[in-house]
Amino acid sequence: FSTSQAEHTNLSRETLTQKAGRTTAGIYRASALTGAIAPREEDRLASAFFLTEDGYLATTASFMRTAGIKDMAVVTQDARVYRLESIAVDPATDLTILKVKGSNFDVLPFVNNDRVDPGAFAWMVAPGEGLVPSEIIAVGAVAVSYKDRQPFSSDVPYRFNLIKNSAPSESLGSPLLNGKGEVLGVISGNKNNRSIVRASFLKSALDRVLKDHKIIRPSLGIHFFEASQSLNLPENTPYGNRGIVLAGDAARRLLPVDRKSPLASLGFKTGDRVLALNNESISPLRSLPDI
């Protein structure tokens, strides 16, 4: 992957549409690709886009987690069909990294900093429609309820940026772009909401696939509530709502710190408050799994 060095201004919509089209592809069932006729748009199951020139792609299509390599195929904008060589599933998000055999694929640069501000403008890539303008409506838009007493895991993200305009299901797995043509992330979500698996998750997943041929995530193995959820303190108190409060669940036999956690020997217990990790403050805008 690359980060943008040359582009400092917004691109025209026409230029951006061309760039996005060349790097985005469709995922189809192999059985739907028969003969020399170009695949039908209605047979498109989801999207993917190229991360490297030598054939690595990203998607968030949930069915790829159980699909066989021979069952699916990738079709580029110019109707070239590529069979899958490998599938690497992310244990922490909906992200999947695919590999096809080929070279000289077009790629887009990643944004240098993926801390997207609420209200930021973005372009969605919608099959058959080109670019669709949207708005990132919130950072950490997954609301944390005071009544929700199930602890979060340090190893699974739970706060995502949401996209204002709902993208069709075929857009799942396509890139979300800023005006400079930089990849902010990949479109994910469920029936009700569309969210973003951010660029940092993409980069770290691709690094692992290139190195280990699978996606491995670091694990702290702790369970917690956000301090704002558990303590309900006003912002002007010492430390405000920063940090997390370790929590266990006796009914589910869930320990605040897993026995295999690298923190197990430090003596943490339920109710302890952690303010930062690696000198980076834990907050609703920058959650522990994000860090």
PDB file of C-alpha atoms in Angstrom:
ATOM      1  CA  PHE A   1       0.000   0.000   0.000  1.00  0.00           C
ATOM      2  CA  SER A   2       1.042   3.589  -0.422  1.00  0.00           C
ATOM      3  CA  THR A   3       0.254   6.931   1.147  1.00  0.00           C
ATOM      4  CA  SER A   4      -0.407  10.048  -0.842  1.00  0.00           C
ATOM      5  CA  GLN A   5       2.528  12.371  -1.420  1.00  0.00           C
ATOM      6  CA  ALA A   6       1.683  14.220  -4.625  1.00  0.00           C
ATOM      7  CA  GLU A   7      -2.046  14.944  -4.323  1.00  0.00           C
ATOM      8  CA  HIS A   8      -2.671  17.984  -2.127  1.00  0.00           C
ATOM      9  CA  THR A   9      -5.903  19.250  -3.690  1.00  0.00           C
ATOM     10  CA  ASN A  10      -9.300  17.743  -4.357  1.00  0.00           C
ATOM     11  CA  LEU A  11      -9.703  15.951  -7.664  1.00  0.00           C
ATOM     12  CA  SER A  12     -12.530  16.549 -10.076  1.00  0.00           C
ATOM     13  CA  ARG A  13     -15.435  14.134  -9.784  1.00  0.00           C
ATOM     14  CA  GLU A  14     -14.713  12.796 -13.270  1.00  0.00           C
ATOM     15  CA  THR A  15     -11.062  12.073 -12.450  1.00  0.00           C
ATOM     16  CA  LEU A  16     -11.941  10.517  -9.116  1.00  0.00           C
ATOM     17  CA  THR A  17     -14.635   8.336 -10.707  1.00  0.00           C
ATOM     18  CA  GLN A  18     -12.126   7.001 -13.221  1.00  0.00           C
ATOM     19  CA  LYS A  19      -9.547   6.251 -10.538  1.00  0.00           C
ATOM     20  CA  ALA A  20     -12.084   4.560  -8.272  1.00  0.00           C
ATOM     21  CA  GLY A  21     -13.524   2.496 -11.110  1.00  0.00           C
ATOM     22  CA  ARG A  22     -10.144   1.095 -12.100  1.00  0.00           C
ATOM     23  CA  THR A  23      -9.335  -0.092  -8.590  1.00  0.00           C
ATOM     24  CA  THR A  24     -12.792  -1.441  -7.618  1.00  0.00           C
ATOM     25  CA  ALA A  25     -13.986  -4.908  -8.617  1.00  0.00           C
ATOM     26  CA  GLY A  26     -17.058  -7.088  -8.120  1.00  0.00           C
ATOM     27  CA  ILE A  27     -17.359 -10.412  -6.318  1.00  0.00           C
ATOM     28  CA  TYR A  28     -19.462 -13.041  -8.091  1.00  0.00           C
ATOM     29  CA  ARG A  29     -20.277 -16.691  -7.692  1.00  0.00           C
ATOM     30  CA  ALA A  30     -18.090 -18.671 -10.061  1.00  0.00           C
ATOM     31  CA  SER A  31     -21.181 -20.507 -11.296  1.00  0.00           C
ATOM     32  CA  ALA A  32     -22.620 -17.198 -12.580  1.00  0.00           C
ATOM     33  CA  LEU A  33     -19.613 -16.601 -14.832  1.00  0.00           C
ATOM     34  CA  THR A  34     -20.168 -18.900 -17.770  1.00  0.00           C
ATOM     35  CA  GLY A  35     -19.211 -18.349 -21.353  1.00  0.00           C
ATOM     36  CA  ALA A  36     -17.660 -15.206 -22.805  1.00  0.00           C
ATOM     37  CA  ILE A  37     -20.545 -12.881 -21.899  1.00  0.00           C
ATOM     38  CA  ALA A  38     -19.775 -10.162 -19.380  1.00  0.00           C
ATOM     39  CA  PRO A  39     -21.297 -10.853 -15.946  1.00  0.00           C
ATOM     40  CA  ARG A  40     -24.691  -9.333 -15.190  1.00  0.00           C
ATOM     41  CA  GLU A  41     -24.710  -6.489 -12.666  1.00  0.00           C
ATOM     42  CA  GLU A  42     -27.606  -8.139 -10.799  1.00  0.00           C
ATOM     43  CA  ASP A  43     -25.384 -11.167 -10.108  1.00  0.00           C
ATOM     44  CA  ARG A  44     -22.847  -9.021  -8.283  1.00  0.00           C
ATOM     45  CA  LEU A  45     -22.798 -10.056  -4.626  1.00  0.00           C
ATOM     46  CA  ALA A  46     -20.440  -7.453  -3.174  1.00  0.00           C
ATOM     47  CA  SER A  47     -17.441  -5.307  -4.016  1.00  0.00           C
ATOM     48  CA  ALA A  48     -13.714  -5.370  -3.359  1.00  0.00           C
ATOM     49  CA  PHE A  49     -10.831  -3.091  -4.225  1.00  0.00           C
ATOM     50  CA  PHE A  50      -7.154  -3.584  -4.918  1.00  0.00           C
ATOM     51  CA  LEU A  51      -4.648  -2.844  -2.187  1.00  0.00           C
ATOM     52  CA  THR A  52      -1.503  -3.831  -4.086  1.00  0.00           C
ATOM     53  CA  GLU A  53      -0.452  -3.989  -7.715  1.00  0.00           C
ATOM     54  CA  ASP A  54       0.124  -7.742  -7.447  1.00  0.00           C
ATOM     55  CA  GLY A  55      -3.456  -8.725  -6.660  1.00  0.00           C
ATOM     56  CA  TYR A  56      -4.341  -8.286  -2.991  1.00  0.00           C
ATOM     57  CA  LEU A  57      -7.863  -6.937  -2.430  1.00  0.00           C
ATOM     58  CA  ALA A  58     -10.026  -5.952   0.533  1.00  0.00           C
ATOM     59  CA  THR A  59     -13.720  -6.664   1.063  1.00  0.00           C
ATOM     60  CA  THR A  60     -16.178  -6.778   3.962  1.00  0.00           C
ATOM     61  CA  ALA A  61     -18.605  -9.277   2.421  1.00  0.00           C
ATOM     62  CA  SER A  62     -19.561 -11.539   5.324  1.00  0.00           C
ATOM     63  CA  PHE A  63     -20.147 -14.575   3.118  1.00  0.00           C
ATOM     64  CA  MET A  64     -16.436 -14.630   2.234  1.00  0.00           C
ATOM     65  CA  ARG A  65     -15.771 -16.025   5.709  1.00  0.00           C
ATOM     66  CA  THR A  66     -17.374 -19.330   4.738  1.00  0.00           C
ATOM     67  CA  ALA A  67     -16.902 -19.273   0.956  1.00  0.00           C
ATOM     68  CA  GLY A  68     -14.585 -21.699  -0.743  1.00  0.00           C
ATOM     69  CA  ILE A  69     -11.822 -20.367  -2.957  1.00  0.00           C
ATOM     70  CA  LYS A  70     -13.296 -22.152  -5.988  1.00  0.00           C
ATOM     71  CA  ASP A  71     -16.811 -20.831  -5.323  1.00  0.00           C
ATOM     72  CA  MET A  72     -16.069 -17.134  -5.889  1.00  0.00           C
ATOM     73  CA  ALA A  73     -14.413 -14.972  -8.535  1.00  0.00           C
ATOM     74  CA  VAL A  74     -13.397 -11.332  -8.886  1.00  0.00           C
ATOM     75  CA  VAL A  75     -14.368  -9.312 -11.975  1.00  0.00           C
ATOM     76  CA  THR A  76     -12.707  -5.976 -12.753  1.00  0.00           C
ATOM     77  CA  GLN A  77     -14.299  -2.974 -14.437  1.00  0.00           C
ATOM     78  CA  ASP A  78     -13.037  -4.124 -17.860  1.00  0.00           C
ATOM     79  CA  ALA A  79     -14.733  -7.535 -17.376  1.00  0.00           C
ATOM     80  CA  ARG A  80     -11.558  -9.489 -16.652  1.00  0.00           C
ATOM     81  CA  VAL A  81     -12.270 -12.524 -14.468  1.00  0.00           C
ATOM     82  CA  TYR A  82      -9.825 -13.615 -11.766  1.00  0.00           C
ATOM     83  CA  ARG A  83     -10.046 -16.724  -9.589  1.00  0.00           C
ATOM     84  CA  LEU A  84      -9.150 -16.499  -5.938  1.00  0.00           C
ATOM     85  CA  GLU A  85      -5.821 -17.818  -4.698  1.00  0.00           C
ATOM     86  CA  SER A  86      -6.326 -17.200  -0.975  1.00  0.00           C
ATOM     87  CA  ILE A  87      -8.724 -15.754   1.608  1.00  0.00           C
ATOM     88  CA  ALA A  88      -7.543 -14.234   4.925  1.00  0.00           C
ATOM     89  CA  VAL A  89     -10.244 -13.399   7.490  1.00  0.00           C
ATOM     90  CA  ASP A  90      -9.819 -10.662  10.102  1.00  0.00           C
ATOM     91  CA  PRO A  91     -10.783 -11.978  13.565  1.00  0.00           C
ATOM     92  CA  ALA A  92     -11.597  -8.457  14.818  1.00  0.00           C
ATOM     93  CA  THR A  93     -13.687  -6.880  12.014  1.00  0.00           C
ATOM     94  CA  ASP A  94     -15.707  -7.820   8.901  1.00  0.00           C
ATOM     95  CA  LEU A  95     -12.602  -7.296   6.805  1.00  0.00           C
ATOM     96  CA  THR A  96     -11.295 -10.044   4.515  1.00  0.00           C
ATOM     97  CA  ILE A  97      -8.126  -9.865   2.416  1.00  0.00           C
ATOM     98  CA  LEU A  98      -8.312 -11.712  -0.922  1.00  0.00           C
ATOM     99  CA  LYS A  99      -5.569 -12.620  -3.385  1.00  0.00           C
ATOM    100  CA  VAL A 100      -5.896 -13.137  -7.124  1.00  0.00           C
ATOM    101  CA  LYS A 101      -3.187 -13.998  -9.610  1.00  0.00           C
ATOM    102  CA  GLY A 102      -2.164 -11.014 -11.709  1.00  0.00           C
ATOM    103  CA  SER A 103      -0.076  -7.856 -11.817  1.00  0.00           C
ATOM    104  CA  ASN A 104      -0.180  -4.138 -12.603  1.00  0.00           C
ATOM    105  CA  PHE A 105      -3.525  -3.565 -10.899  1.00  0.00           C
ATOM    106  CA  ASP A 106      -4.464   0.048 -10.185  1.00  0.00           C
ATOM    107  CA  VAL A 107      -4.434   1.079  -6.519  1.00  0.00           C
ATOM    108  CA  LEU A 108      -5.345   4.218  -4.596  1.00  0.00           C
ATOM    109  CA  PRO A 109      -3.253   5.743  -1.798  1.00  0.00           C
ATOM    110  CA  PHE A 110      -4.297   5.418   1.829  1.00  0.00           C
ATOM    111  CA  VAL A 111      -5.020   8.503   3.884  1.00  0.00           C
ATOM    112  CA  ASN A 112      -2.129   9.349   6.209  1.00  0.00           C
ATOM    113  CA  ASN A 113      -4.297   9.885   9.291  1.00  0.00           C
ATOM    114  CA  ASP A 114      -7.587   7.996   9.611  1.00  0.00           C
ATOM    115  CA  ARG A 115      -9.034   9.912  12.555  1.00  0.00           C
ATOM    116  CA  VAL A 116     -11.980  11.170  10.556  1.00  0.00           C
ATOM    117  CA  ASP A 117     -13.849  14.187  11.936  1.00  0.00           C
ATOM    118  CA  PRO A 118     -17.651  14.077  12.318  1.00  0.00           C
ATOM    119  CA  GLY A 119     -19.340  15.689   9.342  1.00  0.00           C
ATOM    120  CA  ALA A 120     -16.422  15.004   7.023  1.00  0.00           C
ATOM    121  CA  PHE A 121     -17.341  14.706   3.351  1.00  0.00           C
ATOM    122  CA  ALA A 122     -16.660  11.423   1.568  1.00  0.00           C
ATOM    123  CA  TRP A 123     -17.348   9.582  -1.672  1.00  0.00           C
ATOM    124  CA  MET A 124     -18.911   6.126  -1.751  1.00  0.00           C
ATOM    125  CA  VAL A 125     -18.331   3.859  -4.744  1.00  0.00           C
ATOM    126  CA  ALA A 126     -21.714   2.416  -5.771  1.00  0.00           C
ATOM    127  CA  PRO A 127     -21.816  -0.212  -8.549  1.00  0.00           C
ATOM    128  CA  GLY A 128     -23.662   1.094 -11.580  1.00  0.00           C
ATOM    129  CA  GLU A 129     -23.883   4.605 -10.108  1.00  0.00           C
ATOM    130  CA  GLY A 130     -20.269   5.686  -9.877  1.00  0.00           C
ATOM    131  CA  LEU A 131     -19.460   7.980  -6.965  1.00  0.00           C
ATOM    132  CA  VAL A 132     -22.161   8.861  -4.442  1.00  0.00           C
ATOM    133  CA  PRO A 133     -21.548  11.815  -2.097  1.00  0.00           C
ATOM    134  CA  SER A 134     -22.024  11.120   1.573  1.00  0.00           C
ATOM    135  CA  GLU A 135     -21.157  12.393   5.001  1.00  0.00           C
ATOM    136  CA  ILE A 136     -19.452  10.709   7.926  1.00  0.00           C
ATOM    137  CA  ILE A 137     -21.928  11.550  10.635  1.00  0.00           C
ATOM    138  CA  ALA A 138     -20.091  10.622  13.817  1.00  0.00           C
ATOM    139  CA  VAL A 139     -16.979   9.243  15.404  1.00  0.00           C
ATOM    140  CA  GLY A 140     -17.840   6.438  17.778  1.00  0.00           C
ATOM    141  CA  ALA A 141     -21.460   6.446  16.682  1.00  0.00           C
ATOM    142  CA  VAL A 142     -22.189   3.147  18.406  1.00  0.00           C
ATOM    143  CA  ALA A 143     -23.917   4.520  21.487  1.00  0.00           C
ATOM    144  CA  VAL A 144     -22.825   3.124  24.826  1.00  0.00           C
ATOM    145  CA  SER A 145     -25.890   2.661  27.002  1.00  0.00           C
ATOM    146  CA  TYR A 146     -25.757   2.903  30.757  1.00  0.00           C
ATOM    147  CA  LYS A 147     -28.109  -0.072  30.810  1.00  0.00           C
ATOM    148  CA  ASP A 148     -25.803  -2.206  28.708  1.00  0.00           C
ATOM    149  CA  ARG A 149     -23.966  -4.296  31.269  1.00  0.00           C
ATOM    150  CA  GLN A 150     -22.117  -6.649  28.957  1.00  0.00           C
ATOM    151  CA  PRO A 151     -18.398  -5.796  29.116  1.00  0.00           C
ATOM    152  CA  PHE A 152     -16.511  -4.905  25.980  1.00  0.00           C
ATOM    153  CA  SER A 153     -13.433  -6.820  24.867  1.00  0.00           C
ATOM    154  CA  SER A 154     -10.095  -5.100  24.285  1.00  0.00           C
ATOM    155  CA  ASP A 155      -9.660  -7.260  21.180  1.00  0.00           C
ATOM    156  CA  VAL A 156     -12.862  -6.391  19.261  1.00  0.00           C
ATOM    157  CA  PRO A 157     -13.643  -2.868  17.946  1.00  0.00           C
ATOM    158  CA  TYR A 158     -17.084  -1.614  18.931  1.00  0.00           C
ATOM    159  CA  ARG A 159     -17.060   2.020  17.793  1.00  0.00           C
ATOM    160  CA  PHE A 160     -17.282   2.816  14.094  1.00  0.00           C
ATOM    161  CA  ASN A 161     -17.742   5.845  11.883  1.00  0.00           C
ATOM    162  CA  LEU A 162     -21.188   5.762  10.252  1.00  0.00           C
ATOM    163  CA  ILE A 163     -22.070   6.888   6.736  1.00  0.00           C
ATOM    164  CA  LYS A 164     -25.092   9.154   6.358  1.00  0.00           C
ATOM    165  CA  ASN A 165     -26.391   7.928   3.008  1.00  0.00           C
ATOM    166  CA  SER A 166     -27.086   4.208   2.934  1.00  0.00           C
ATOM    167  CA  ALA A 167     -25.101   2.388   0.265  1.00  0.00           C
ATOM    168  CA  PRO A 168     -26.588  -0.658  -1.525  1.00  0.00           C
ATOM    169  CA  SER A 169     -25.491  -4.113  -0.380  1.00  0.00           C
ATOM    170  CA  GLU A 170     -23.366  -4.471  -3.519  1.00  0.00           C
ATOM    171  CA  SER A 171     -21.245  -1.575  -2.210  1.00  0.00           C
ATOM    172  CA  LEU A 172     -20.103  -3.542   0.834  1.00  0.00           C
ATOM    173  CA  GLY A 173     -16.377  -3.991   0.385  1.00  0.00           C
ATOM    174  CA  SER A 174     -15.865  -0.928  -1.805  1.00  0.00           C
ATOM    175  CA  PRO A 175     -13.577   1.931  -0.750  1.00  0.00           C
ATOM    176  CA  LEU A 176     -14.668   5.144   0.912  1.00  0.00           C
ATOM    177  CA  LEU A 177     -12.680   8.054  -0.511  1.00  0.00           C
ATOM    178  CA  ASN A 178     -11.942  11.656   0.338  1.00  0.00           C
ATOM    179  CA  GLY A 179     -11.766  14.382  -2.286  1.00  0.00           C
ATOM    180  CA  LYS A 180      -8.055  13.769  -2.868  1.00  0.00           C
ATOM    181  CA  GLY A 181      -8.690  10.178  -3.921  1.00  0.00           C
ATOM    182  CA  GLU A 182      -7.286   8.738  -0.697  1.00  0.00           C
ATOM    183  CA  VAL A 183      -8.810   5.642   0.889  1.00  0.00           C
ATOM    184  CA  LEU A 184     -10.473   6.468   4.220  1.00  0.00           C
ATOM    185  CA  GLY A 185     -11.527   2.863   4.711  1.00  0.00           C
ATOM    186  CA  VAL A 186     -13.767   0.135   3.359  1.00  0.00           C
ATOM    187  CA  ILE A 187     -17.577   0.215   3.532  1.00  0.00           C
ATOM    188  CA  SER A 188     -19.021  -2.287   5.979  1.00  0.00           C
ATOM    189  CA  GLY A 189     -22.247  -2.623   7.941  1.00  0.00           C
ATOM    190  CA  ASN A 190     -25.555  -4.404   8.320  1.00  0.00           C
ATOM    191  CA  LYS A 191     -29.094  -3.960   6.977  1.00  0.00           C
ATOM    192  CA  ASN A 192     -29.680  -0.763   8.920  1.00  0.00           C
ATOM    193  CA  ASN A 193     -26.335   1.069   8.953  1.00  0.00           C
ATOM    194  CA  ARG A 194     -23.268   1.459   6.813  1.00  0.00           C
ATOM    195  CA  SER A 195     -20.011   1.966   8.663  1.00  0.00           C
ATOM    196  CA  ILE A 196     -16.302   2.122   7.892  1.00  0.00           C
ATOM    197  CA  VAL A 197     -13.482  -0.269   8.653  1.00  0.00           C
ATOM    198  CA  ARG A 198     -10.845   2.431   8.806  1.00  0.00           C
ATOM    199  CA  ALA A 199      -7.586   2.627   6.882  1.00  0.00           C
ATOM    200  CA  SER A 200      -5.449   1.736   9.906  1.00  0.00           C
ATOM    201  CA  PHE A 201      -7.218  -1.631  10.243  1.00  0.00           C
ATOM    202  CA  LEU A 202      -6.690  -2.233   6.524  1.00  0.00           C
ATOM    203  CA  LYS A 203      -2.983  -1.436   6.709  1.00  0.00           C
ATOM    204  CA  SER A 204      -2.306  -3.620   9.728  1.00  0.00           C
ATOM    205  CA  ALA A 205      -4.284  -6.518   8.236  1.00  0.00           C
ATOM    206  CA  LEU A 206      -2.434  -6.314   4.929  1.00  0.00           C
ATOM    207  CA  ASP A 207       0.930  -6.173   6.701  1.00  0.00           C
ATOM    208  CA  ARG A 208       0.116  -9.415   8.504  1.00  0.00           C
ATOM    209  CA  VAL A 209      -1.094 -11.164   5.368  1.00  0.00           C
ATOM    210  CA  LEU A 210       2.068 -10.218   3.476  1.00  0.00           C
ATOM    211  CA  LYS A 211       4.184 -11.472   6.368  1.00  0.00           C
ATOM    212  CA  ASP A 212       2.260 -14.459   7.769  1.00  0.00           C
ATOM    213  CA  HIS A 213      -0.357 -15.233   5.076  1.00  0.00           C
ATOM    214  CA  LYS A 214      -3.091 -14.655   7.667  1.00  0.00           C
ATOM    215  CA  ILE A 215      -4.407 -11.815   9.802  1.00  0.00           C
ATOM    216  CA  ILE A 216      -3.176 -11.855  13.387  1.00  0.00           C
ATOM    217  CA  ARG A 217      -4.264  -9.177  15.829  1.00  0.00           C
ATOM    218  CA  PRO A 218      -2.528  -8.205  19.093  1.00  0.00           C
ATOM    219  CA  SER A 219      -4.440  -9.243  22.193  1.00  0.00           C
ATOM    220  CA  LEU A 220      -4.630  -7.673  25.651  1.00  0.00           C
ATOM    221  CA  GLY A 221      -7.333 -10.054  26.828  1.00  0.00           C
ATOM    222  CA  ILE A 222      -9.178  -7.662  29.134  1.00  0.00           C
ATOM    223  CA  HIS A 223     -12.892  -6.867  29.575  1.00  0.00           C
ATOM    224  CA  PHE A 224     -14.219  -3.481  30.572  1.00  0.00           C
ATOM    225  CA  PHE A 225     -16.818  -0.751  30.561  1.00  0.00           C
ATOM    226  CA  GLU A 226     -15.988   2.737  29.384  1.00  0.00           C
ATOM    227  CA  ALA A 227     -15.405   5.085  32.308  1.00  0.00           C
ATOM    228  CA  SER A 228     -18.163   7.397  31.043  1.00  0.00           C
ATOM    229  CA  GLN A 229     -20.553   4.450  31.048  1.00  0.00           C
ATOM    230  CA  SER A 230     -19.557   3.084  34.435  1.00  0.00           C
ATOM    231  CA  LEU A 231     -18.676   6.149  36.506  1.00  0.00           C
ATOM    232  CA  ASN A 232     -20.942   8.828  35.002  1.00  0.00           C
ATOM    233  CA  LEU A 233     -18.520  11.563  36.056  1.00  0.00           C
ATOM    234  CA  PRO A 234     -18.699  15.136  34.738  1.00  0.00           C
ATOM    235  CA  GLU A 235     -15.917  16.190  32.411  1.00  0.00           C
ATOM    236  CA  ASN A 236     -14.462  18.714  34.875  1.00  0.00           C
ATOM    237  CA  THR A 237     -13.542  16.075  37.482  1.00  0.00           C
ATOM    238  CA  PRO A 238      -9.939  14.789  37.601  1.00  0.00           C
ATOM    239  CA  TYR A 239      -9.381  12.640  34.497  1.00  0.00           C
ATOM    240  CA  GLY A 240     -12.992  13.339  33.440  1.00  0.00           C
ATOM    241  CA  ASN A 241     -14.492  10.447  31.539  1.00  0.00           C
ATOM    242  CA  ARG A 242     -11.165   9.163  30.287  1.00  0.00           C
ATOM    243  CA  GLY A 243     -10.233   5.545  30.461  1.00  0.00           C
ATOM    244  CA  ILE A 244     -11.929   2.243  31.119  1.00  0.00           C
ATOM    245  CA  VAL A 245     -13.047   0.341  34.215  1.00  0.00           C
ATOM    246  CA  LEU A 246     -12.174  -3.355  34.285  1.00  0.00           C
ATOM    247  CA  ALA A 247     -15.212  -5.607  34.596  1.00  0.00           C
ATOM    248  CA  GLY A 248     -15.981  -9.286  34.891  1.00  0.00           C
ATOM    249  CA  ASP A 249     -19.191 -11.269  34.519  1.00  0.00           C
ATOM    250  CA  ALA A 250     -19.539 -14.105  37.018  1.00  0.00           C
ATOM    251  CA  ALA A 251     -22.618 -15.526  35.297  1.00  0.00           C
ATOM    252  CA  ARG A 252     -20.663 -15.908  32.045  1.00  0.00           C
ATOM    253  CA  ARG A 253     -17.438 -16.825  33.841  1.00  0.00           C
ATOM    254  CA  LEU A 254     -15.811 -13.830  32.234  1.00  0.00           C
ATOM    255  CA  LEU A 255     -12.716 -12.566  34.033  1.00  0.00           C
ATOM    256  CA  PRO A 256     -11.662  -8.893  33.883  1.00  0.00           C
ATOM    257  CA  VAL A 257      -8.241 -10.110  32.704  1.00  0.00           C
ATOM    258  CA  ASP A 258      -7.877 -13.409  30.843  1.00  0.00           C
ATOM    259  CA  ARG A 259      -5.463 -15.895  32.357  1.00  0.00           C
ATOM    260  CA  LYS A 260      -3.475 -15.914  29.094  1.00  0.00           C
ATOM    261  CA  SER A 261      -3.336 -12.122  28.893  1.00  0.00           C
ATOM    262  CA  PRO A 262       0.111 -10.472  28.987  1.00  0.00           C
ATOM    263  CA  LEU A 263      -1.356  -8.340  31.818  1.00  0.00           C
ATOM    264  CA  ALA A 264      -2.378 -11.325  33.950  1.00  0.00           C
ATOM    265  CA  SER A 265       0.682 -11.087  36.214  1.00  0.00           C
ATOM    266  CA  LEU A 266       0.131  -7.410  37.071  1.00  0.00           C
ATOM    267  CA  GLY A 267      -2.663  -8.026  39.544  1.00  0.00           C
ATOM    268  CA  PHE A 268      -5.452  -6.061  37.849  1.00  0.00           C
ATOM    269  CA  LYS A 269      -8.910  -6.673  39.297  1.00  0.00           C
ATOM    270  CA  THR A 270     -12.532  -5.681  38.712  1.00  0.00           C
ATOM    271  CA  GLY A 271     -13.047  -1.961  39.313  1.00  0.00           C
ATOM    272  CA  ASP A 272      -9.507  -0.890  38.447  1.00  0.00           C
ATOM    273  CA  ARG A 273      -9.367   2.085  36.092  1.00  0.00           C
ATOM    274  CA  VAL A 274      -6.962   2.285  33.151  1.00  0.00           C
ATOM    275  CA  LEU A 275      -6.429   5.758  31.679  1.00  0.00           C
ATOM    276  CA  ALA A 276      -3.996   5.197  28.820  1.00  0.00           C
ATOM    277  CA  LEU A 277      -2.128   2.616  26.779  1.00  0.00           C
ATOM    278  CA  ASN A 278       1.376   3.355  25.491  1.00  0.00           C
ATOM    279  CA  ASN A 279       0.917   6.937  26.722  1.00  0.00           C
ATOM    280  CA  GLU A 280      -2.165   7.396  24.525  1.00  0.00           C
ATOM    281  CA  SER A 281      -5.323   8.407  26.386  1.00  0.00           C
ATOM    282  CA  ILE A 282      -8.305   6.079  26.177  1.00  0.00           C
ATOM    283  CA  SER A 283     -11.494   8.017  25.394  1.00  0.00           C
ATOM    284  CA  PRO A 284     -14.798   7.620  23.518  1.00  0.00           C
ATOM    285  CA  LEU A 285     -13.073   9.171  20.487  1.00  0.00           C
ATOM    286  CA  ARG A 286     -10.115   6.795  20.717  1.00  0.00           C
ATOM    287  CA  SER A 287     -11.274   3.541  22.274  1.00  0.00           C
ATOM    288  CA  LEU A 288      -9.012   0.831  23.663  1.00  0.00           C
ATOM    289  CA  PRO A 289      -9.498  -1.537  20.681  1.00  0.00           C
ATOM    290  CA  ASP A 290      -8.655   1.341  18.323  1.00  0.00           C
ATOM    291  CA  ILE A 291      -5.374   1.929  20.128  1.00  0.00           C
TER     292      ILE A 291
END
